Short mmCIF file of C-alpha atoms and ligand atoms in Angstrom, two decimals:
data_model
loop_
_atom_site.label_atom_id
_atom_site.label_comp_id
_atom_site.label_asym_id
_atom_site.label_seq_id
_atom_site.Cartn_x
_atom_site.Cartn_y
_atom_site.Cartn_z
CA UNK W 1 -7.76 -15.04 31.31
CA UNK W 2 -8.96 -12.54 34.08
CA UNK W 3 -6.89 -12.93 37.11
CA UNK W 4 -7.86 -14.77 40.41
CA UNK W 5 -9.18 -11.79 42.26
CA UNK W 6 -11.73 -10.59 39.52
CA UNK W 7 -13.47 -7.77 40.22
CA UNK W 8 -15.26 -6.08 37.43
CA UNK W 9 -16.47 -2.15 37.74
CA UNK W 10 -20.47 -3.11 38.61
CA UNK W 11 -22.71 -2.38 35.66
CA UNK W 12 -25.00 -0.41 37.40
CA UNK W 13 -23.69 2.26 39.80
CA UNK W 14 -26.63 2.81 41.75
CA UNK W 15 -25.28 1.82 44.92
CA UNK W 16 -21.71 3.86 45.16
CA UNK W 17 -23.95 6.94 44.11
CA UNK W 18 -26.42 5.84 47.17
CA UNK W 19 -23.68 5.56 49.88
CA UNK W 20 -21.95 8.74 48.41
CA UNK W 21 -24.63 11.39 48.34
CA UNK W 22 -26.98 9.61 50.43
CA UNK W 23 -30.09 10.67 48.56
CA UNK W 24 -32.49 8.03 46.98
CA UNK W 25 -30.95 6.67 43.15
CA UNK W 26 -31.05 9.40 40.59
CA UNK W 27 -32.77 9.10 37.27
CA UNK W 28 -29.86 9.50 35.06
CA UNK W 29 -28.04 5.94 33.68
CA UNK W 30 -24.43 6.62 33.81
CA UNK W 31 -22.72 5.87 30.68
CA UNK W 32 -20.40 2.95 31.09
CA UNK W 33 -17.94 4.34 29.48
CA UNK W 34 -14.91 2.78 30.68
CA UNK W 35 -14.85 -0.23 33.11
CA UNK W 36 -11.78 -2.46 35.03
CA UNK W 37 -12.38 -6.48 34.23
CA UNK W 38 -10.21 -8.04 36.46
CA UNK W 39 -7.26 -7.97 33.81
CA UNK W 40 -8.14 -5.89 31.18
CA UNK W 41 -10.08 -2.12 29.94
CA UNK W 42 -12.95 -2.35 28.38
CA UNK W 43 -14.18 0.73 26.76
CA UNK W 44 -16.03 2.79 24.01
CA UNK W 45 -14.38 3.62 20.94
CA UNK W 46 -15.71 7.09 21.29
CA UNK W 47 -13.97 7.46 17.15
CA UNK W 48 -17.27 6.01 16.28
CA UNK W 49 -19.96 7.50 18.09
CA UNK W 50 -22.33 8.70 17.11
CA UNK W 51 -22.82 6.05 14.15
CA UNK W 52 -21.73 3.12 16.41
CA UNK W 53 -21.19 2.03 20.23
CA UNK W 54 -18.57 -0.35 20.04
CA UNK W 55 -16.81 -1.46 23.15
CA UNK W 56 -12.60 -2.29 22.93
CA UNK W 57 -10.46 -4.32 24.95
CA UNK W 58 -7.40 -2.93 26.15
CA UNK W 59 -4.29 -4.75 27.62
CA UNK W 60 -1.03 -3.82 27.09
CA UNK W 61 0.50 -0.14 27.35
CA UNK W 62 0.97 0.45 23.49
CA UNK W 63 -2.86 -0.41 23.07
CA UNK W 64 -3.69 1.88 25.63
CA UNK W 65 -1.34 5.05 24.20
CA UNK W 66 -3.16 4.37 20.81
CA UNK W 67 -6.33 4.87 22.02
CA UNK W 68 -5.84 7.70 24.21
CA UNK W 69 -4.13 9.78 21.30
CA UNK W 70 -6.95 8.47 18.64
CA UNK W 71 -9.73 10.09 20.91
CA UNK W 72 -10.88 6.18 21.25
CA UNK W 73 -11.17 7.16 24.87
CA UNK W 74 -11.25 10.86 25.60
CA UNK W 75 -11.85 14.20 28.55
CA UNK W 76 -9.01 14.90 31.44
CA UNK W 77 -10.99 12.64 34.07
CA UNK W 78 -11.55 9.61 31.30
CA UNK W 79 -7.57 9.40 30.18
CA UNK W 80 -6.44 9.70 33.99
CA UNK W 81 -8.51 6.65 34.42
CA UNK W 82 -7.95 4.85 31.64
CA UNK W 83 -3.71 5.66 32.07
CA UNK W 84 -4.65 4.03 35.33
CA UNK W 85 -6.40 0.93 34.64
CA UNK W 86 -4.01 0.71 31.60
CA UNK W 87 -0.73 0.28 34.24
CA UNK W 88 -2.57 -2.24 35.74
CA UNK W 89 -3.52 -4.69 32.80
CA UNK W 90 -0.15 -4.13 31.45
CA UNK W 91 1.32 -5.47 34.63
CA UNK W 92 -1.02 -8.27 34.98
CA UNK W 93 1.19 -10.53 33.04
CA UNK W 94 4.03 -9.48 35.61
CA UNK W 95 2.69 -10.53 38.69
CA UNK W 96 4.72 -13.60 39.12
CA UNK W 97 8.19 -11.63 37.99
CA UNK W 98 10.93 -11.06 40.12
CA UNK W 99 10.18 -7.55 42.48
CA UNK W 100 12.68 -5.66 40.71
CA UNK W 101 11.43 -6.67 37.31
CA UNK W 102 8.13 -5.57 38.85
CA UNK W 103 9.57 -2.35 39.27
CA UNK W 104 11.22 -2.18 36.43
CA UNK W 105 8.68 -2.76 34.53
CA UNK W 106 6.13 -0.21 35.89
CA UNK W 107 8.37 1.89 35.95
CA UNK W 108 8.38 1.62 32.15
CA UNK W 109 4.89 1.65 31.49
CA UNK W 110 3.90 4.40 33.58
CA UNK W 111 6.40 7.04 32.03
CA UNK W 112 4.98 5.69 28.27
CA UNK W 113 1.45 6.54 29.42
CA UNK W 114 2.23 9.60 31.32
CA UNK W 115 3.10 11.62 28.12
CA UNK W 116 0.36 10.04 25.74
CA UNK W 117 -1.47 13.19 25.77
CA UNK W 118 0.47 16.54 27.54
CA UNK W 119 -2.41 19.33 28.22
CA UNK W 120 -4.50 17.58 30.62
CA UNK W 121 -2.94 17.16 33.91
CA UNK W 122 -5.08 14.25 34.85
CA UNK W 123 -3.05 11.44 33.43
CA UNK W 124 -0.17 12.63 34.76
CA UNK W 125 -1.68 13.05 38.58
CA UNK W 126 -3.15 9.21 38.53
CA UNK W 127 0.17 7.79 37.46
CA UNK W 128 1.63 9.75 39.28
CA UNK W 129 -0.81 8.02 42.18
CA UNK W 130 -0.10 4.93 41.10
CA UNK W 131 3.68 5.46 41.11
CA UNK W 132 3.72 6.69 44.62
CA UNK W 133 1.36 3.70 45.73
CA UNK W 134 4.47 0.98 44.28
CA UNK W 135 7.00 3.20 46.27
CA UNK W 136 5.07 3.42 49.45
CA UNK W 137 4.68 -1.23 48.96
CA UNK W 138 7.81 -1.36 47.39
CA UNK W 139 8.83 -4.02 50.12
CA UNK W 140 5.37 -6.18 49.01
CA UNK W 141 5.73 -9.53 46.88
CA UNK W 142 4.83 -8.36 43.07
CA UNK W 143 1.20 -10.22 43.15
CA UNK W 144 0.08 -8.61 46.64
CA UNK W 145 1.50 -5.11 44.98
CA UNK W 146 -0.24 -5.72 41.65
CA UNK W 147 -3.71 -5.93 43.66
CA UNK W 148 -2.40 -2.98 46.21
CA UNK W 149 -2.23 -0.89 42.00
CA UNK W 150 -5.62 -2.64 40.72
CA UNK W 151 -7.04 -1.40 44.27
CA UNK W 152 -5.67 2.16 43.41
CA UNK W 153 -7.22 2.19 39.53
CA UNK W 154 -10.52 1.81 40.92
CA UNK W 155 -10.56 4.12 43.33
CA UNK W 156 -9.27 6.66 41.13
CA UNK W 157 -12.27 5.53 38.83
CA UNK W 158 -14.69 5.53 42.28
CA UNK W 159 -13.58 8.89 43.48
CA UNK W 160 -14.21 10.28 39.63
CA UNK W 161 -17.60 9.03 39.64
CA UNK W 162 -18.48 10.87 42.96
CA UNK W 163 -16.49 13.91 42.23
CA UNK W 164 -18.87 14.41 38.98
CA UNK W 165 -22.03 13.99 41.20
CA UNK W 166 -21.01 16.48 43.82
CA UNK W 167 -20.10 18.79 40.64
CA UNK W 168 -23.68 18.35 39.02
CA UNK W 169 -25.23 19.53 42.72
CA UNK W 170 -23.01 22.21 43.05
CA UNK W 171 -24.20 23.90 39.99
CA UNK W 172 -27.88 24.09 41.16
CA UNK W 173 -27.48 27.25 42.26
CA UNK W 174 -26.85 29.28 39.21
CA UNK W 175 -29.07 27.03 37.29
CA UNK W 176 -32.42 28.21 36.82
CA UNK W 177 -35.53 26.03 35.50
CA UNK W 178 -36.39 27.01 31.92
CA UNK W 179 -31.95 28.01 31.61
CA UNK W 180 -30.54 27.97 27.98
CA UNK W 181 -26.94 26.46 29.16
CA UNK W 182 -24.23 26.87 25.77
CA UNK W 183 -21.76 23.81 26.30
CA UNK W 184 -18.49 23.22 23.85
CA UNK W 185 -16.74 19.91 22.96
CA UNK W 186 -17.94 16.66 25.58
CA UNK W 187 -17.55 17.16 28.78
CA UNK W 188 -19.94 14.77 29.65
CA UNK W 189 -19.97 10.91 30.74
CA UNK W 190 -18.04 9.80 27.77
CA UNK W 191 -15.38 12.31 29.18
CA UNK W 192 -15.15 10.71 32.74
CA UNK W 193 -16.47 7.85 34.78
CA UNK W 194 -19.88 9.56 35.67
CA UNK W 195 -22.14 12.29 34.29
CA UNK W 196 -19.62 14.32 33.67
CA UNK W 197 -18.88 17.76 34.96
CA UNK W 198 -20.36 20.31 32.91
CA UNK W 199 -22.97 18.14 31.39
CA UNK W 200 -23.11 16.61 34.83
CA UNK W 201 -24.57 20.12 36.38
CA UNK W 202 -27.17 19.54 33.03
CA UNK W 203 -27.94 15.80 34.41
CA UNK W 204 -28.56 16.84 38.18
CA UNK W 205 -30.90 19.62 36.73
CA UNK W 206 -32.62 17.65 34.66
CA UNK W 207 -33.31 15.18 37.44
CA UNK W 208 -34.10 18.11 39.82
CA UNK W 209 -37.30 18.91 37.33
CA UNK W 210 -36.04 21.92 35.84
CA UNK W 211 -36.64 22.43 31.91
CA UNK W 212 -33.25 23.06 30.64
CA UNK W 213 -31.84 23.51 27.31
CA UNK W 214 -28.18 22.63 26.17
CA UNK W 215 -26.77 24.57 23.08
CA UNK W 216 -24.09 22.15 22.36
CA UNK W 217 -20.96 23.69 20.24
CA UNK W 218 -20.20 21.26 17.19
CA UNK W 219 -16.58 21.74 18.22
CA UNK W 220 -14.16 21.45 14.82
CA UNK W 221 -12.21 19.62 13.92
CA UNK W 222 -13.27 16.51 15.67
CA UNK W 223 -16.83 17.20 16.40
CA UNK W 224 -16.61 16.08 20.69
CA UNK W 225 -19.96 18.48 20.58
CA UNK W 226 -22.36 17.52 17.85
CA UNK W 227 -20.77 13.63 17.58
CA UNK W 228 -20.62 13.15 21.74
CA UNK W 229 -22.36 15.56 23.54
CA UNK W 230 -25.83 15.69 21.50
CA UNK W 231 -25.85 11.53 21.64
CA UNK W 232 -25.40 11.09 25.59
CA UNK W 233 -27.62 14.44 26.27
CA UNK W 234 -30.43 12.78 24.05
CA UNK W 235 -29.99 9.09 25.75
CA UNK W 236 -30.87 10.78 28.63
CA UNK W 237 -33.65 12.87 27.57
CA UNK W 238 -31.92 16.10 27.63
CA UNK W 239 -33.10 19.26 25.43
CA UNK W 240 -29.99 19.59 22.91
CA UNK W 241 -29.57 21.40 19.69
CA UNK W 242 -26.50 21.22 18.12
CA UNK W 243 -24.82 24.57 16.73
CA UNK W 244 -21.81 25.17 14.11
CA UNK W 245 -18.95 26.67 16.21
CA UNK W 246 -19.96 29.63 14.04
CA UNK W 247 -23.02 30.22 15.21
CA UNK W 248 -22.18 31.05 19.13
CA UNK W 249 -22.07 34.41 18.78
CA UNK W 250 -25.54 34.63 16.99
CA UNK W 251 -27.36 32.04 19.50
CA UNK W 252 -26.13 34.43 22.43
CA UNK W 253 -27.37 37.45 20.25
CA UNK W 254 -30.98 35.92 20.35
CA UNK W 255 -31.22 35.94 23.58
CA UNK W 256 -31.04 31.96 23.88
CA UNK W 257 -28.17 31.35 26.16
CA UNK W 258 -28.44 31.89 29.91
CA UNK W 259 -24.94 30.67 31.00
CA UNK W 260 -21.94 28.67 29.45
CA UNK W 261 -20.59 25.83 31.36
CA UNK W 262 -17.85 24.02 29.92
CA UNK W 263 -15.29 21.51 31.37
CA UNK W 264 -11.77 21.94 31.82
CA UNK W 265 -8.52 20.28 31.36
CA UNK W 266 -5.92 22.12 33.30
CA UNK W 267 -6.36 24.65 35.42
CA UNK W 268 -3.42 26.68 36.86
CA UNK W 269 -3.31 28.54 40.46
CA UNK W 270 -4.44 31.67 39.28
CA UNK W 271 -7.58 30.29 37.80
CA UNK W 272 -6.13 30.20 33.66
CA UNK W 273 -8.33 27.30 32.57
CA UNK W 274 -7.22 25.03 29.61
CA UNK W 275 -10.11 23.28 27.79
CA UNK W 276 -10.71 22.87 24.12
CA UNK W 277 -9.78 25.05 21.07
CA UNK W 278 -12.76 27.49 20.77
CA UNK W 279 -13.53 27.81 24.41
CA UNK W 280 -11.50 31.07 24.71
CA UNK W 281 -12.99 32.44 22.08
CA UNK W 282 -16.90 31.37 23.59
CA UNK W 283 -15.74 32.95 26.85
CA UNK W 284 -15.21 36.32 25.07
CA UNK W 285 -18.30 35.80 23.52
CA UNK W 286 -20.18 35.42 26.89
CA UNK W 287 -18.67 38.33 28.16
CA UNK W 288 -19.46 40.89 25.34
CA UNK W 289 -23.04 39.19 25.83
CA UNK W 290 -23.30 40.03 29.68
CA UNK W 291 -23.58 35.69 29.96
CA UNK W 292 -21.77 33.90 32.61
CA UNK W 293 -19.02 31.58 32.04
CA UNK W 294 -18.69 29.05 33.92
CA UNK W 295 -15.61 26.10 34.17
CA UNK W 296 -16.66 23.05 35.35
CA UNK W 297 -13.75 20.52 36.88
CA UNK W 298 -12.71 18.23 39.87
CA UNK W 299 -10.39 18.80 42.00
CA UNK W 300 -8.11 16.49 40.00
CA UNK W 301 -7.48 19.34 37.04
CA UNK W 302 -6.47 22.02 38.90
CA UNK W 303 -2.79 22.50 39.03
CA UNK W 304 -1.04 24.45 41.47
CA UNK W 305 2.66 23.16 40.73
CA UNK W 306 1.75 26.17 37.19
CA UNK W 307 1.06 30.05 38.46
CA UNK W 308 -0.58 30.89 35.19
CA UNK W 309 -2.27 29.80 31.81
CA UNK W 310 0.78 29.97 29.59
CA UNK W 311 2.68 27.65 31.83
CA UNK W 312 0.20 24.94 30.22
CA UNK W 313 1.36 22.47 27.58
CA UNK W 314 -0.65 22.79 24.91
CA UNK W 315 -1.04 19.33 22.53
CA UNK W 316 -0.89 20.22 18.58
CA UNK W 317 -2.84 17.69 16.60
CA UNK W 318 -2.58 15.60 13.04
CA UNK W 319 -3.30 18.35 10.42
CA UNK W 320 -5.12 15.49 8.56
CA UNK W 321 -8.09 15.90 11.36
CA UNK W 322 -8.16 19.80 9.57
CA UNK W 323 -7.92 18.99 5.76
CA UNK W 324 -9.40 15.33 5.41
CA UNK W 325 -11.14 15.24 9.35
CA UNK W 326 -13.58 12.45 8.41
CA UNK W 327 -12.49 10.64 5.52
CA UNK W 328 -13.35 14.06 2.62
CA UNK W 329 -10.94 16.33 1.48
CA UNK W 330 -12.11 19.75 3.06
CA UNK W 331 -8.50 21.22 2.10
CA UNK W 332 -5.85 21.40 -0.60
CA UNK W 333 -3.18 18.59 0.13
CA UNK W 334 -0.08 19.83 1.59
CA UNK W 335 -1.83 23.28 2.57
CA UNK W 336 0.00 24.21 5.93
CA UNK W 337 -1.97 24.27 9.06
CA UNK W 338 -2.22 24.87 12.68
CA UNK W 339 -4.35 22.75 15.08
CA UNK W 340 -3.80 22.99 18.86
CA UNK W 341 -6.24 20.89 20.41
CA UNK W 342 -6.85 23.16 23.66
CA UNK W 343 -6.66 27.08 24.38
CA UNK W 344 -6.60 28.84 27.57
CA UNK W 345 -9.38 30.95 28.51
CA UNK W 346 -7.85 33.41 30.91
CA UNK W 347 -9.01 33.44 34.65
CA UNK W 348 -10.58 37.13 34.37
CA UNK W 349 -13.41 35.73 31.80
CA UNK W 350 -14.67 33.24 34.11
CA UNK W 351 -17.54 33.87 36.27
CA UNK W 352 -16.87 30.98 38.43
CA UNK W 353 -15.70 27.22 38.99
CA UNK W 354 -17.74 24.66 39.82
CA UNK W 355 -15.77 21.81 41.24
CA UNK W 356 -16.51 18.83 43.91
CA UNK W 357 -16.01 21.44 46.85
CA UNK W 358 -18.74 23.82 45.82
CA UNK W 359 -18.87 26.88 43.76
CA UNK W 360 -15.42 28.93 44.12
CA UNK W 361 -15.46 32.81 42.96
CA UNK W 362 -12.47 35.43 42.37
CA UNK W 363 -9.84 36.26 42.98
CA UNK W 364 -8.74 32.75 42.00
CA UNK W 365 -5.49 32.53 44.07
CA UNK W 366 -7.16 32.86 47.34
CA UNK W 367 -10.29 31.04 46.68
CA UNK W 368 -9.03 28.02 44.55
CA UNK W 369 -6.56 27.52 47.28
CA UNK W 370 -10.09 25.15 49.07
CA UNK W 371 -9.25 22.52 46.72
CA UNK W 372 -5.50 22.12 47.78
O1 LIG F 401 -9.52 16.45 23.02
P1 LIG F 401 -10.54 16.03 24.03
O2 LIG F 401 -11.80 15.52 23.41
O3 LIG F 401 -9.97 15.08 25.06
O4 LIG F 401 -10.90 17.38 24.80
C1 LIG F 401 -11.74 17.28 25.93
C2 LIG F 401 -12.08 18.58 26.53
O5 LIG F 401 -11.58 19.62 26.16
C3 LIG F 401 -13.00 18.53 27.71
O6 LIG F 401 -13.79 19.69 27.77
C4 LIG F 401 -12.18 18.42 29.00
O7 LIG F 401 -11.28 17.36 28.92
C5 LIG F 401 -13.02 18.27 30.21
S1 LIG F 401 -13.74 16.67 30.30
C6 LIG F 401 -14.67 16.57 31.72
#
């Protein structure tokens, strides 16, 4: 039963993006890809795109764990939000409970979801939000504080959605019309609540009129490139050819690659940028090719509590997603393997970072020191 004050996330978005760049309503649809419903998450089961959109409900904190370590919902900005709006329908059933229950009970949830997934730091930061929001109201009656945290989910979701627009604009300036831009794993709409924030700087291109080409990395073991990034490019009309993780090096080689922009999911003060497995090794790549490498990422990703890259947790996934990924036997059982799910692409390989405040150049621990 949604809860008296309903207020679902609107379906279209046209008017936040209005009032928040105050330009007339892009072309580009955001993907829906998750939404607040006045006591529950509804979301895409990103596990089967491309084959099938199907939309789950989420409503209690063990639901919402699951899907964030399936990959059901997925991308630094996405899982912040989702850990979010997850607190929030989990307490929805609390809102008549005693205030130290309440408490107690958040309290609970929000160090469950906090540690669903460790590398990317933007699950911790919005419960870490949402925790500070209970201890600033702590005095308010459990309802009134439950709407105070369903106030705070959405705004974390709003703030996203703006933050990926203002990315998208920033890149303009090293885009070029006619640009072959090399992208790896989905860091697109299905990875936050907008257009993204590499794939958003492809979006904002591609509604500025320029021809652009995405080279999207297939991204083993899980495929967030060829399964993601290729389907929400080609809803929105996007040039994308999908390339074996293999065949980087040989795509820059030809000549076919302009830039690299690829998302992020920690980065520390000196500029080390955690995203993906593979992306350190397409950074080196870029280099050797004379091809600039950029990191795209809000403000939310950066982390300035860790000096460096090797400060940054680094998840290790299932070895089944290596030997048997989708369902076929691609190794011999009980073969031993290692799968960490992210690397870090050291600061020095990256050209520069496109985030909400603009374009930010080296040296890293003066410049990045804007988003603060
Ligand atoms: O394991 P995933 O699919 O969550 O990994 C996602 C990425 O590495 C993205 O590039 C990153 O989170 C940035 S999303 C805007």
């Amino acid at each position: 039963m949604p809860g008296k004050r309903s207020r679902p996330t609107p379906a279209s978005f046209e008017p936040v993006r209005e009032t928040l760049t105050n330009r007339p309503p892009p072309k580009t649809v955001a993907i829906e890809t998750i939404s607040w419903r006045g006591d529950h998450v509804r979301m895409i089961d990103q596990t089967r795109l491309p084959e099938e959109r199907v939309e789950i409900e989420i409503r209690t904190v063990p639901e919402m764990v699951e899907a964030i370590r399936a990959l059901r919902i997925r991308g630094a900005p996405a899982i912040g939000i989702a850990g979010a709006m997850g607190l929030v329908a989990a307490l929805h059933p609390h809102r008549d409970d005693e205030s130290e229950a309440f408490l107690e009970a958040l309290e609970g949830y929000a160090s469950e979801l906090e540690v669903a997934r460790p590398t990317a730091v933007n699950l911790a930061w919005a419960i870490g939000r949402m925790r500070r929001v209970a201890e600033e109201h702590a005095d308010m009656a459990p309802a009134a504080l439950w709407e105070r945290l369903e106030d705070e989910a959405l705004a974390i979701h709003a703030e996203d959605l703006a933050m990926s627009r203002r990315i998208g604009e920033a890149a303009q300036e090293v885009i070029a019309s006619h640009s072959g831009i090399l992208t790896h794993c989905n860091a697109g709409g299905l990875a936050t609540s907008g257009l993204g924030t590499a794939l958003a700087c492809a979006y904002v291109a591609h509604e500025q009129g320029k021809r652009i080409r995405v080279f999207a990395d297939e991204t083993r073991p899980l495929l967030q490139g060829s399964r993601l990034t290729a389907w929400e490019l080609m809803q929105a009309g996007i040039d994308v050819t999908v390339i074996c993780d293999d065949t980087t090096a040989a795509t820059m080689a030809k000549g076919e690659i302009d830039l690299v922009i690829v998302g992020a999911d920690r980065v520390a003060a000196n500029g080390d940028a955690a995203n993906k497995i593979g992306t350190y090794g397409v950074a080196i790549l870029a280099k050797e090719h004379g091809i600039p490498f950029y990191v795209a990422a809000p403000r939310t990703t950066f982390d300035f509590a860790l000096r460096t890259g090797a400060e940054i947790p680094i998840e290790e996934r299932d070895p089944v997603e290596v030997t048997a990924g989708f369902g076929r036997r691609t190794a011999p059982e009980g073969v031993k393997v290692y799968s960490p799910a992210f690397d870090v692409t050291p600061a020095r390989y990256v050209t520069g970072f496109i985030t909400d405040a603009g374009l930010v150049r080296p040296p890293y621990e003066e410049t990045l020191q804007v988003l603060r």
